[in-house]
C-alpha cells in the first residue's frame, strides 16, 4: 500500500526470528554511536598509533630502511611480544577513551526519554536489551583494539622473511584474548555506569573515575600497608600484568609484587558481576511506567 | 476464548497486593479499563505485558499465558504507554521503524509500515523531524503509530488522550474509532476519562482497590437499566435513599441533593412522590434518562457492599 492511502491495514507478512531482535538493537545502537562526528574523530585519532606501529613493522622488515635508519643494528627495532604489548596497551587505553564517549550514547538516550517501557514491551527481554547494547559497544571497541592489532600481526607475518607468523601464533592468541577481556570489561562497566546517570558528560567522567580513582586508592593502600594487594584496585596495573602474561612479554615488576592470575581473574569477574547487577537493577526499575 | 482471560489473578508489588483475585473474560472489540488512581489499571496492563509475575492465578491473552508466553504475547500486542516514552534524538520515521523491527518486521517492510503508520495517525508531514521537537499531541500520536506499525492483534492504550487539547483529543478518539471499525485489532483502553471510554469502547472493566468492581457490556448495561431516573431534591436525602433501597431501587446520593436511581419494574414514578412525602422531601425535578457510563462507574464506586450484584460476568 502506498503511503498516501491513509487507511490501516493488518500486517500479514514474514516475521523475523526472536533472536534477531538483539541484532536489531545492536544495529541501531551501532548506527547511533557512529552518527556522532566526535566518535569518528576519536576513531581516527585511535588509528594514528596503528599507523605509527605499521611504519615500525615496515621499517623493521625493510633491509634498506634497516641499513639507513638503524644502521644495521636490529636491536633498535625488534618486532616481538614486547612490541605488540606496546601496540595492545596503546590501543586498549584509546579504547577506554572511546568507550567513555560511546557507552553513555547507547544508554542515556533511552533512559532520558523513558524509552525502556516501549522498547521492552516488544518481544525483547532485559537480557536481550543489554546484550544488544553490549554488542554495539563491543563491536565499536573491537575496531580500535584486536582488529588493528591482528592486522598488524598479519602484516608482520607477511613482511617478515622468516616464517614468523607460524612461530608466533600464541602471540596472536594472547593479543586477541587480552583485547577481548579488556573491551568486554569496558563494555559492561561503561553500560552499567551510564545507566545510573542522566547526563552523558557525567557518565563519561564517571567511567574514567571508576578506572582511575580506585587505582589511586589502591596505590595509597599499597604504600601505607606495604602490601601488593592494594594493586588489585588498580585496574591499569592488573591489566598490564595480564597483557604481559598473555603475550609472553618480559615482566617489568619486582617478584615480590607478583599478583597471582587467580586474583586478577577474581577482580575482573567481580567488576563484571557488580556491573551486571547495577544494570539489572537500573533497567528493572525503569522498564515499566509506574502509576 | 476471550481476548483477555483473568483467573483469580493476584499481583503483589513490594509486599502489597495490588491486584486481588481478578477474574473475568474480556471479549469486547474495544475494552475500557476504568478505575481511580491506584486501582491497579497500570499493574494489570504491565502484568498482561509480562512485566509483573502473578503471585497467584493467571492472566491469558489470546489464550497465551502472560508470564510463560510473554514473547509471543508481546509479538501480538501494540502498547502505547501513558507517559512520554520515545527516543528523542531519532526522527519520527526512524523511531517507528526501529520499534517495528523490534516487533519482528524485516527492515524493508518496517520502513514501509512506519511511513504508513505515521500518515495514518496524521504525522506524515513531520515524520522526518526529531521526536523531541514534537508537541505533546504529536508525541501521543507517535506512540500510537509505533504501537500500530507492526500490525498487532491487541492494542493497549494507556491514557491515550492524556494532556491533549480538545482538537487533538478529538483526533485521537477519531483514530481509535477508525481502528475499532477496521476490525482486525482488539483494543484495551485505560483511561480516567469516562467520556473517552464511552465513545470508544463496547465493554468496560472497572477496578477498585485491585478488585473487579464491574465488568459489563456497556450497551447491554444501558439496555438493562431503562428505568433510570435522576432527581433533584431538597431535604433529608439519605433517609429518602434508604427508603428507596428498601423498595428495591439501586440508588446513589450526591451532596447537592441529586439522587440517581434505577427502579425495579414494580415501582412506578408516582411511588417516588409517595415516599418523598413520607420522608418530608421535596422533589424539585425529575429526569428520566438513559444509563451512562458515568452511572455505571459511580455505582461501581459507590456501592462496594453490593459489588457482587453489580458485577455481571
Coordinates of C-alpha atoms in Angstrom, one line a residue:
Chain A
X1 CA 0.0 0.0 0.0
X2 CA 1.3 3.4 -0.8
X3 CA 1.8 6.0 1.9
X4 CA -0.8 8.3 0.6
X5 CA -3.6 5.8 1.4
X6 CA -4.3 6.7 5.0
X7 CA -6.0 3.5 6.0
X8 CA -5.0 1.0 8.5
X9 CA -4.2 -2.5 7.2
X10 CA -3.2 -5.5 9.3
X11 CA 0.3 -7.0 8.7
X12 CA 0.4 -10.4 7.3
X13 CA 4.0 -10.7 6.1
X14 CA 7.0 -12.5 7.3
X15 CA 8.2 -12.1 10.9
X16 CA 11.9 -12.3 11.8
X17 CA 13.1 -14.9 14.4
X18 CA 13.2 -13.8 18.0
X19 CA 17.0 -13.9 18.3
X20 CA 17.4 -11.3 15.6
X21 CA 15.8 -8.6 17.8
X22 CA 19.1 -8.4 19.7
X23 CA 20.8 -7.8 16.3
X24 CA 18.3 -5.0 15.6
X25 CA 19.1 -3.3 18.9
X26 CA 22.8 -3.8 18.2
X27 CA 22.5 -2.4 14.7
X28 CA 20.6 0.7 15.8
X29 CA 23.0 1.2 18.7
X30 CA 25.9 1.0 16.4
X31 CA 24.3 3.4 14.0
X32 CA 23.6 5.8 16.8
X33 CA 27.1 5.7 18.1
X34 CA 28.7 6.3 14.7
X35 CA 26.3 9.1 13.7
X36 CA 28.4 11.3 16.0
X37 CA 31.3 13.2 14.5
X38 CA 33.1 13.0 17.8
X39 CA 33.0 9.2 17.6
X40 CA 34.5 9.4 14.1
X41 CA 37.1 11.8 15.3
X42 CA 38.1 9.6 18.3
X43 CA 38.3 6.6 16.0
X44 CA 40.5 8.5 13.6
X45 CA 42.8 9.5 16.5
X46 CA 42.8 5.9 17.6
X47 CA 44.1 4.8 14.3
X48 CA 47.1 7.2 14.3
X49 CA 49.2 5.0 16.7
X50 CA 48.3 2.0 14.5
X51 CA 49.8 3.8 11.5
X52 CA 53.0 4.6 13.6
X53 CA 53.3 0.9 14.6
X54 CA 52.6 -0.1 11.0
X55 CA 55.5 2.1 9.9
X56 CA 57.6 0.5 12.6
X57 CA 56.9 -3.0 11.3
X58 CA 57.7 -1.8 7.7
X59 CA 61.0 -0.3 8.8
X60 CA 61.9 -3.4 10.8
X61 CA 61.4 -5.7 7.9
X62 CA 62.8 -3.5 5.1
X63 CA 66.5 -4.2 4.5
X64 CA 67.2 -0.7 3.0
X65 CA 65.4 1.1 5.9
X66 CA 67.3 -1.1 8.4
X67 CA 70.5 -0.2 6.8
X68 CA 69.8 3.6 6.6
X69 CA 67.9 4.3 9.7
X70 CA 69.0 1.6 12.2
X71 CA 72.5 1.4 10.7
X72 CA 72.2 -2.4 10.5
X73 CA 71.6 -2.7 14.3
X74 CA 68.5 -5.0 14.7
X75 CA 68.3 -4.2 18.4
X76 CA 66.9 -0.7 17.7
X77 CA 63.6 -2.0 16.4
X78 CA 62.6 -5.6 17.1
X79 CA 59.1 -6.9 16.3
X80 CA 58.4 -9.3 19.2
X81 CA 56.0 -9.8 22.1
X82 CA 57.2 -6.5 23.7
X83 CA 56.4 -4.6 20.6
X84 CA 52.9 -6.0 20.3
X85 CA 52.4 -5.4 24.1
X86 CA 53.0 -1.7 23.4
X87 CA 50.5 -1.8 20.5
X88 CA 47.9 -3.6 22.6
X89 CA 48.4 -1.2 25.6
X90 CA 48.2 1.9 23.4
X91 CA 45.1 0.7 21.6
X92 CA 43.5 -0.5 24.9
X93 CA 43.8 2.9 26.6
X94 CA 42.4 4.6 23.5
X95 CA 39.5 2.1 23.7
X96 CA 38.9 3.4 27.2
X97 CA 38.6 6.9 25.8
X98 CA 36.3 5.8 23.0
X99 CA 34.1 3.7 25.4
X100 CA 33.8 6.7 27.8
X101 CA 32.2 8.6 24.9
X102 CA 30.2 5.7 23.3
X103 CA 28.7 3.9 26.2
X104 CA 26.7 6.9 27.5
X105 CA 25.3 7.5 24.0
X106 CA 24.0 3.9 23.9
X107 CA 22.1 4.1 27.2
X108 CA 21.3 7.6 28.3
X109 CA 19.2 8.5 25.3
X110 CA 16.9 5.6 26.2
X111 CA 16.8 6.5 29.8
X112 CA 16.5 10.2 29.4
X113 CA 13.4 9.9 27.2
X114 CA 12.0 7.0 29.2
X115 CA 12.1 4.7 26.2
X116 CA 12.5 1.5 28.1
X117 CA 8.8 0.8 28.7
X118 CA 8.2 1.0 24.9
X119 CA 11.4 -0.9 24.0
X120 CA 10.8 -3.7 26.4
X121 CA 7.1 -4.0 25.6
X122 CA 8.3 -5.6 22.3
X123 CA 9.5 -9.2 22.2
X124 CA 12.8 -8.5 23.8
X125 CA 13.9 -9.2 27.3
X126 CA 16.1 -7.2 29.7
X127 CA 19.0 -9.5 28.9
X128 CA 18.4 -9.1 25.2
X129 CA 18.3 -5.3 25.5
X130 CA 21.7 -5.3 27.4
X131 CA 23.1 -7.8 25.0
X132 CA 22.2 -5.7 22.0
X133 CA 23.8 -2.6 23.5
X134 CA 26.8 -4.7 24.6
X135 CA 27.3 -6.0 21.0
X136 CA 27.2 -2.4 19.6
X137 CA 29.8 -1.2 22.1
X138 CA 31.9 -4.3 21.8
X139 CA 32.0 -4.1 18.0
X140 CA 32.9 -0.4 18.1
X141 CA 35.8 -1.1 20.6
X142 CA 36.9 -4.0 18.5
X143 CA 37.6 -1.7 15.6
X144 CA 40.3 0.0 17.6
X145 CA 41.7 -2.9 19.6
X146 CA 42.1 -6.5 18.5
X147 CA 41.2 -5.9 14.8
X148 CA 44.0 -3.4 14.1
X149 CA 46.4 -5.4 16.4
X150 CA 45.7 -8.6 14.5
X151 CA 46.0 -6.8 11.2
X152 CA 49.5 -5.6 12.3
X153 CA 50.3 -9.1 13.3
X154 CA 49.3 -10.3 9.9
X155 CA 51.3 -7.6 8.2
X156 CA 54.4 -8.6 10.3
X157 CA 53.8 -12.2 9.3
X158 CA 53.6 -11.1 5.6
X159 CA 56.6 -8.8 5.8
X160 CA 58.9 -11.0 7.7
X161 CA 61.3 -13.0 5.6
X162 CA 61.3 -15.8 8.2
X163 CA 58.2 -18.0 8.9
X164 CA 57.4 -15.5 11.7
X165 CA 53.6 -15.8 11.9
X166 CA 53.5 -19.6 12.4
X167 CA 56.2 -19.4 15.1
X168 CA 54.2 -16.6 16.9
X169 CA 50.7 -17.9 16.7
X170 CA 50.4 -17.9 20.6
X171 CA 51.2 -14.2 20.4
X172 CA 48.2 -13.6 18.2
X173 CA 46.0 -15.6 20.6
X174 CA 47.4 -13.5 23.5
X175 CA 46.6 -10.3 21.7
X176 CA 43.1 -11.4 20.9
X177 CA 42.4 -12.7 24.4
X178 CA 43.9 -9.6 26.1
X179 CA 41.9 -7.2 23.9
X180 CA 38.7 -9.2 24.2
X181 CA 38.9 -9.3 28.1
X182 CA 39.6 -5.6 28.2
X183 CA 36.8 -4.5 25.9
X184 CA 34.3 -6.9 27.5
X185 CA 35.1 -5.3 30.8
X186 CA 34.9 -1.8 29.4
X187 CA 31.6 -2.5 27.7
X188 CA 29.9 -3.9 30.8
X189 CA 31.3 -1.3 33.1
X190 CA 30.5 1.5 30.7
X191 CA 26.9 0.4 30.2
X192 CA 26.4 -0.1 33.9
X193 CA 27.8 3.3 34.9
X194 CA 25.9 5.1 32.0
X195 CA 22.6 3.6 33.1
X196 CA 22.9 5.3 36.5
X197 CA 23.4 8.9 35.5
X198 CA 21.1 11.1 33.4
X199 CA 23.7 13.3 31.7
X200 CA 26.2 11.9 29.2
X201 CA 29.1 14.2 30.3
X202 CA 28.7 12.9 33.9
X203 CA 28.6 9.3 32.6
X204 CA 31.8 9.9 30.7
X205 CA 33.5 11.3 33.7
X206 CA 32.2 8.5 35.9
X207 CA 33.8 5.9 33.6
X208 CA 37.2 7.5 33.9
X209 CA 36.7 7.9 37.6
X210 CA 35.8 4.3 38.0
X211 CA 39.1 3.3 36.4
X212 CA 41.5 5.8 38.0
X213 CA 40.1 6.7 41.4
X214 CA 40.3 3.1 42.7
X215 CA 43.8 2.9 41.2
X216 CA 44.8 5.9 43.3
X217 CA 43.2 4.4 46.4
X218 CA 44.9 1.1 45.7
X219 CA 48.3 2.9 45.4
X220 CA 47.7 4.6 48.7
X221 CA 46.7 1.3 50.4
X222 CA 49.8 -0.4 49.0
X223 CA 52.1 2.4 50.1
X224 CA 50.7 2.7 53.6
X225 CA 50.2 -1.0 54.4
X226 CA 53.3 -2.1 52.4
X227 CA 51.3 -4.7 50.6
X228 CA 51.0 -5.7 47.0
X229 CA 47.2 -6.4 47.3
X230 CA 46.4 -2.8 47.0
X231 CA 47.3 -3.1 43.3
X232 CA 44.1 -5.2 42.9
X233 CA 42.2 -1.9 43.0
X234 CA 44.5 -0.6 40.3
X235 CA 42.9 -1.7 37.0
X236 CA 45.7 -0.3 34.8
X237 CA 48.3 -2.3 36.7
X238 CA 46.4 -5.6 36.8
X239 CA 45.5 -5.2 33.1
X240 CA 49.2 -4.6 32.3
X241 CA 50.2 -7.7 34.2
X242 CA 47.5 -9.7 32.4
X243 CA 48.6 -8.5 29.0
X244 CA 52.3 -9.2 29.7
X245 CA 51.4 -12.8 30.7
X246 CA 49.1 -13.4 27.8
X247 CA 51.6 -12.1 25.3
X248 CA 54.5 -13.7 27.0
X249 CA 56.3 -10.4 27.2
X250 CA 59.1 -9.9 29.8
X251 CA 57.7 -9.0 33.3
X252 CA 58.6 -5.5 34.5
X253 CA 57.6 -5.7 38.1
X254 CA 59.5 -6.9 41.2
X255 CA 59.0 -10.5 42.1
X256 CA 57.6 -9.6 45.5
X257 CA 54.9 -7.6 43.8
X258 CA 53.7 -10.5 41.7
X259 CA 49.9 -10.7 41.6
X260 CA 48.6 -14.2 41.1
X261 CA 46.5 -14.9 38.0
X262 CA 43.6 -16.1 40.2
X263 CA 43.5 -12.7 42.0
X264 CA 43.5 -10.8 38.7
X265 CA 40.7 -13.1 37.3
X266 CA 38.8 -12.6 40.6
X267 CA 38.9 -8.8 40.4
X268 CA 37.8 -8.8 36.7
X269 CA 34.9 -11.2 37.4
X270 CA 33.9 -9.2 40.4
X271 CA 33.8 -5.9 38.4
X272 CA 31.7 -7.7 35.7
X273 CA 29.3 -9.2 38.3
X274 CA 28.8 -5.8 40.1
X275 CA 28.3 -4.1 36.7
X276 CA 25.7 -6.6 35.6
X277 CA 23.9 -6.3 39.0
X278 CA 23.8 -2.5 38.6
X279 CA 22.5 -2.8 35.0
X280 CA 19.8 -5.2 36.1
X281 CA 18.7 -3.1 39.0
X282 CA 18.5 0.1 36.9
X283 CA 16.7 -1.4 33.9
X284 CA 14.3 -3.4 36.1
X285 CA 13.4 -0.1 37.8
X286 CA 12.8 1.7 34.5
X287 CA 11.1 -1.0 32.4
X288 CA 7.6 -0.2 33.4
X289 CA 5.6 3.0 33.7
X290 CA 4.8 3.4 37.4
X291 CA 1.4 4.8 38.4
Chain B
X1 CA -11.8 -17.9 24.3
X2 CA -11.8 -14.2 25.2
X3 CA -9.2 -11.6 24.3
X4 CA -8.1 -11.5 27.9
X5 CA -8.9 -14.1 30.5
X6 CA -8.2 -13.4 34.1
X7 CA -8.4 -16.3 36.6
X8 CA -8.1 -15.2 40.2
X9 CA -5.2 -13.0 39.2
X10 CA -3.3 -11.7 42.2
X11 CA -0.2 -9.5 41.8
X12 CA 1.9 -8.3 44.7
X13 CA 4.4 -5.5 44.4
X14 CA 6.7 -4.6 47.3
X15 CA 4.7 -6.9 49.6
X16 CA 1.5 -5.1 48.8
X17 CA -1.4 -6.8 47.0
X18 CA -2.1 -4.6 44.0
X19 CA -4.4 -6.9 42.1
X20 CA -6.5 -9.1 44.3
X21 CA -8.2 -12.1 42.7
X22 CA -9.3 -10.6 39.4
X23 CA -11.5 -13.0 37.5
X24 CA -13.3 -12.4 34.2
X25 CA -13.3 -12.9 30.5
X26 CA -12.9 -9.8 28.3
X27 CA -14.4 -10.4 24.9
X28 CA -15.2 -7.0 23.5
X29 CA -13.7 -5.4 20.4
X30 CA -12.8 -2.4 22.5
X31 CA -12.4 -2.9 26.2
X32 CA -12.3 0.1 28.6
X33 CA -10.3 -0.1 31.7
X34 CA -11.6 2.3 34.4
X35 CA -10.8 3.0 38.0
X36 CA -9.5 5.6 40.3
X37 CA -5.8 6.2 40.9
X38 CA -4.2 3.2 42.5
X39 CA -6.9 0.9 41.4
X40 CA -4.4 -1.3 39.6
X41 CA -5.0 -0.4 35.9
X42 CA -1.4 0.1 35.0
X43 CA -0.4 -3.0 37.0
X44 CA -2.9 -5.1 35.1
X45 CA -1.5 -3.8 31.8
X46 CA 2.0 -4.5 32.9
X47 CA 1.0 -8.0 34.0
X48 CA -0.5 -8.6 30.6
X49 CA 2.7 -7.5 29.0
X50 CA 4.7 -9.9 31.2
X51 CA 6.5 -7.3 33.3
X52 CA 4.9 -8.5 36.6
X53 CA 4.7 -12.1 37.6
X54 CA 1.4 -13.1 39.3
X55 CA 1.7 -14.3 42.8
X56 CA -1.5 -16.3 42.3
X57 CA -3.8 -17.1 39.5
X58 CA -3.1 -16.3 35.9
X59 CA -3.7 -13.9 33.1
X60 CA -4.1 -15.0 29.5
X61 CA -4.0 -13.0 26.3
X62 CA -5.4 -14.8 23.2
X63 CA -5.1 -18.0 25.3
X64 CA -1.4 -17.5 25.9
X65 CA -0.1 -17.3 29.5
X66 CA 1.1 -13.7 30.2
X67 CA 4.0 -15.0 32.2
X68 CA 5.2 -18.1 30.3
X69 CA 4.5 -16.9 26.8
X70 CA 5.4 -13.3 27.2
X71 CA 7.4 -13.0 24.0
X72 CA 4.6 -14.5 21.9
X73 CA 2.1 -12.1 23.6
X74 CA 4.3 -9.1 23.1
X75 CA 4.6 -10.1 19.4
X76 CA 0.8 -9.7 19.2
X77 CA 0.4 -6.6 21.2
X78 CA 1.0 -2.9 20.4
X79 CA 1.5 -0.9 23.6
X80 CA 1.1 2.9 24.0
X81 CA 2.3 3.8 27.5
X82 CA 0.8 6.6 29.5
X83 CA 3.9 8.8 30.0
X84 CA 6.4 10.2 27.5
X85 CA 8.3 7.2 26.1
X86 CA 10.3 7.6 23.0
X87 CA 13.9 8.2 21.7
X88 CA 14.0 11.9 21.3
X89 CA 17.1 12.2 19.1
X90 CA 15.6 10.0 16.4
X91 CA 13.4 11.2 13.6
X92 CA 9.8 10.1 13.8
X93 CA 10.0 7.6 10.9
X94 CA 13.3 6.1 12.2
X95 CA 11.8 5.6 15.7
X96 CA 8.7 3.9 14.4
X97 CA 10.8 1.8 12.0
X98 CA 13.0 0.8 14.9
X99 CA 10.0 -0.3 17.0
X100 CA 8.5 -2.2 14.1
X101 CA 11.8 -4.1 13.5
X102 CA 11.9 -4.9 17.2
X103 CA 8.4 -6.3 16.9
X104 CA 9.7 -8.7 14.2
X105 CA 9.2 -6.9 10.8
X106 CA 12.0 -7.2 8.3
X107 CA 13.9 -3.9 7.8
X108 CA 12.3 -3.0 4.4
X109 CA 8.8 -3.7 5.5
X110 CA 9.3 -2.0 8.8
X111 CA 10.3 1.2 6.9
X112 CA 7.2 1.0 4.7
X113 CA 4.9 0.3 7.6
X114 CA 6.5 3.1 9.6
X115 CA 5.6 5.6 6.8
X116 CA 2.1 4.2 6.6
X117 CA 1.5 4.3 10.4
X118 CA 2.8 7.9 10.6
X119 CA 0.5 9.0 7.8
X120 CA -2.4 7.1 9.3
X121 CA -2.1 8.9 12.7
X122 CA -1.6 12.2 11.0
X123 CA 2.1 12.7 11.4
X124 CA 3.1 12.2 7.8
X125 CA 4.3 15.7 7.3
X126 CA 6.5 15.8 10.3
X127 CA 7.9 12.3 10.1
X128 CA 11.5 13.4 9.4
X129 CA 11.6 15.7 12.4
X130 CA 13.3 14.6 15.6
X131 CA 10.8 13.3 18.1
X132 CA 11.9 15.6 20.8
X133 CA 10.8 18.6 18.7
X134 CA 7.2 17.3 18.6
X135 CA 4.4 18.9 20.6
X136 CA 2.7 16.9 23.3
X137 CA -0.2 15.8 21.0
X138 CA 2.3 14.7 18.3
X139 CA 4.2 12.7 21.0
X140 CA 1.0 10.9 21.9
X141 CA 0.3 10.2 18.2
X142 CA 3.8 8.8 17.6
X143 CA 3.4 6.5 20.5
X144 CA 0.2 5.3 18.8
X145 CA 2.0 5.0 15.4
X146 CA 4.7 2.8 16.9
X147 CA 2.1 0.6 18.6
X148 CA 0.3 0.1 15.3
X149 CA 3.2 -0.2 12.9
X150 CA 3.7 -4.0 13.3
X151 CA 0.0 -4.8 12.9
X152 CA -0.8 -6.1 16.4
X153 CA -3.8 -8.1 17.3
X154 CA -4.4 -6.3 20.5
X155 CA -3.7 -2.6 21.0
X156 CA -3.2 -1.5 24.6
X157 CA -3.7 2.3 25.0
X158 CA -2.8 3.7 28.4
X159 CA -4.4 7.1 28.8
X160 CA -4.3 7.9 25.1
X161 CA -5.8 11.4 25.5
X162 CA -3.7 12.4 28.4
X163 CA -2.7 16.1 28.2
X164 CA -4.3 16.6 24.7
X165 CA -6.2 19.8 23.8
X166 CA -9.8 19.3 22.6
X167 CA -8.8 19.2 19.0
X168 CA -6.0 16.7 19.5
X169 CA -8.3 14.6 21.8
X170 CA -10.9 14.5 19.1
X171 CA -8.4 13.5 16.5
X172 CA -7.1 10.7 18.8
X173 CA -10.7 9.5 19.6
X174 CA -11.4 9.5 15.8
X175 CA -8.3 7.4 15.1
X176 CA -9.2 4.9 17.8
X177 CA -12.8 4.7 16.4
X178 CA -11.4 4.0 12.9
X179 CA -9.1 1.3 14.3
X180 CA -12.0 -0.3 16.1
X181 CA -14.2 -0.1 13.0
X182 CA -11.5 -1.7 10.8
X183 CA -11.9 -4.7 13.0
X184 CA -8.6 -6.6 12.8
X185 CA -7.4 -5.1 16.1
X186 CA -8.9 -5.5 19.6
X187 CA -8.4 -2.6 21.9
X188 CA -7.8 -2.3 25.6
X189 CA -8.0 1.4 26.6
X190 CA -7.2 2.5 30.1
X191 CA -8.4 6.0 30.9
X192 CA -9.6 8.2 33.7
X193 CA -11.9 10.0 31.3
X194 CA -15.2 8.2 31.2
X195 CA -16.2 10.1 28.1
X196 CA -13.2 8.6 26.2
X197 CA -14.2 5.1 27.2
X198 CA -17.9 5.8 26.5
X199 CA -17.1 7.0 23.0
X200 CA -14.7 4.2 22.0
X201 CA -15.5 1.0 24.0
X202 CA -18.2 -1.6 24.0
X203 CA -17.1 -3.3 27.2
X204 CA -15.8 -1.9 30.4
X205 CA -13.8 -3.4 33.3
X206 CA -13.9 -1.2 36.4
X207 CA -11.3 -1.8 39.0
X208 CA -11.4 -0.6 42.6
X209 CA -8.6 -1.3 45.1
X210 CA -7.2 -4.0 42.9
X211 CA -10.5 -5.8 42.6
X212 CA -13.1 -6.1 39.9
X213 CA -15.8 -3.5 40.7
X214 CA -17.7 -4.1 37.5
X215 CA -17.3 -5.9 34.2
X216 CA -20.0 -5.3 31.7
X217 CA -21.0 -4.7 28.2
X218 CA -21.8 -1.0 28.1
X219 CA -24.7 -1.3 25.6
X220 CA -26.2 -4.3 27.4
X221 CA -25.9 -2.4 30.7
X222 CA -27.7 0.6 29.3
X223 CA -30.5 -1.5 27.9
X224 CA -31.0 -3.3 31.2
X225 CA -31.4 0.0 33.1
X226 CA -34.2 1.7 31.2
X227 CA -35.9 2.8 34.4
X228 CA -33.1 5.2 35.2
X229 CA -34.1 8.4 36.9
X230 CA -32.3 11.4 38.2
X231 CA -33.9 13.5 40.9
X232 CA -33.2 16.9 42.4
X233 CA -34.4 17.0 45.9
X234 CA -34.4 19.2 49.0
X235 CA -34.4 17.6 52.4
X236 CA -33.0 14.6 54.1
X237 CA -31.8 12.8 51.0
X238 CA -30.1 10.0 52.8
X239 CA -33.2 8.8 54.6
X240 CA -35.1 9.1 51.3
X241 CA -32.5 6.9 49.6
X242 CA -32.6 4.3 52.4
X243 CA -36.4 4.0 51.8
X244 CA -35.9 3.7 48.1
X245 CA -33.3 0.9 48.6
X246 CA -35.9 -0.7 50.9
X247 CA -38.2 -0.7 47.9
X248 CA -35.6 -2.5 45.7
X249 CA -34.1 0.5 44.0
X250 CA -30.4 0.9 43.2
X251 CA -29.7 4.4 44.4
X252 CA -26.7 6.8 44.6
X253 CA -26.9 10.1 46.6
X254 CA -24.9 13.2 46.0
X255 CA -24.2 16.1 48.4
X256 CA -26.2 18.7 46.4
X257 CA -29.4 16.7 46.8
X258 CA -29.2 14.9 43.5
X259 CA -30.3 11.3 43.6
X260 CA -29.7 8.8 40.8
X261 CA -31.7 5.6 40.9
X262 CA -32.6 2.6 38.9
X263 CA -36.1 1.5 39.6
X264 CA -37.3 -2.1 39.5
X265 CA -40.3 -2.9 37.3
X266 CA -42.8 -3.0 40.2
X267 CA -42.0 0.6 41.2
X268 CA -43.5 3.5 39.3
X269 CA -42.6 7.1 39.2
X270 CA -45.6 8.2 41.3
X271 CA -44.4 5.9 44.1
X272 CA -41.4 8.2 44.4
X273 CA -43.7 11.1 45.3
X274 CA -45.4 9.0 48.0
X275 CA -42.1 8.0 49.6
X276 CA -40.8 11.6 49.3
X277 CA -44.0 12.9 51.1
X278 CA -43.5 10.3 53.8
X279 CA -39.9 11.4 54.4
X280 CA -40.6 15.1 54.1
X281 CA -38.6 15.5 50.9
X282 CA -39.4 18.0 48.1
X283 CA -38.8 16.6 44.6
X284 CA -37.9 19.7 42.6
X285 CA -37.1 18.0 39.4
X286 CA -37.4 14.5 37.9
X287 CA -35.5 13.5 34.9
X288 CA -35.8 10.1 33.1
X289 CA -32.6 9.3 31.2
X290 CA -30.6 6.6 29.7
X291 CA -27.9 5.0 31.8
X292 CA -24.5 6.5 31.1
X293 CA -21.0 5.0 31.7
X294 CA -20.7 7.6 34.4
X295 CA -23.6 6.0 36.2
X296 CA -22.2 2.5 35.8
X297 CA -18.9 3.8 37.1
X298 CA -20.4 5.7 40.0
X299 CA -22.5 2.7 41.1
X300 CA -19.4 0.5 41.0
X301 CA -17.5 3.0 43.1
X302 CA -20.4 4.0 45.4
X303 CA -21.7 0.7 46.4
X304 CA -18.9 -1.7 47.4
X305 CA -21.3 -3.7 49.5
X306 CA -23.4 -4.5 46.5
X307 CA -20.3 -5.3 44.4
X308 CA -21.4 -8.9 43.9
X309 CA -24.8 -7.8 42.5
X310 CA -23.3 -5.2 40.2
X311 CA -20.7 -7.4 38.6
X312 CA -22.1 -9.2 35.7
X313 CA -19.7 -11.6 34.3

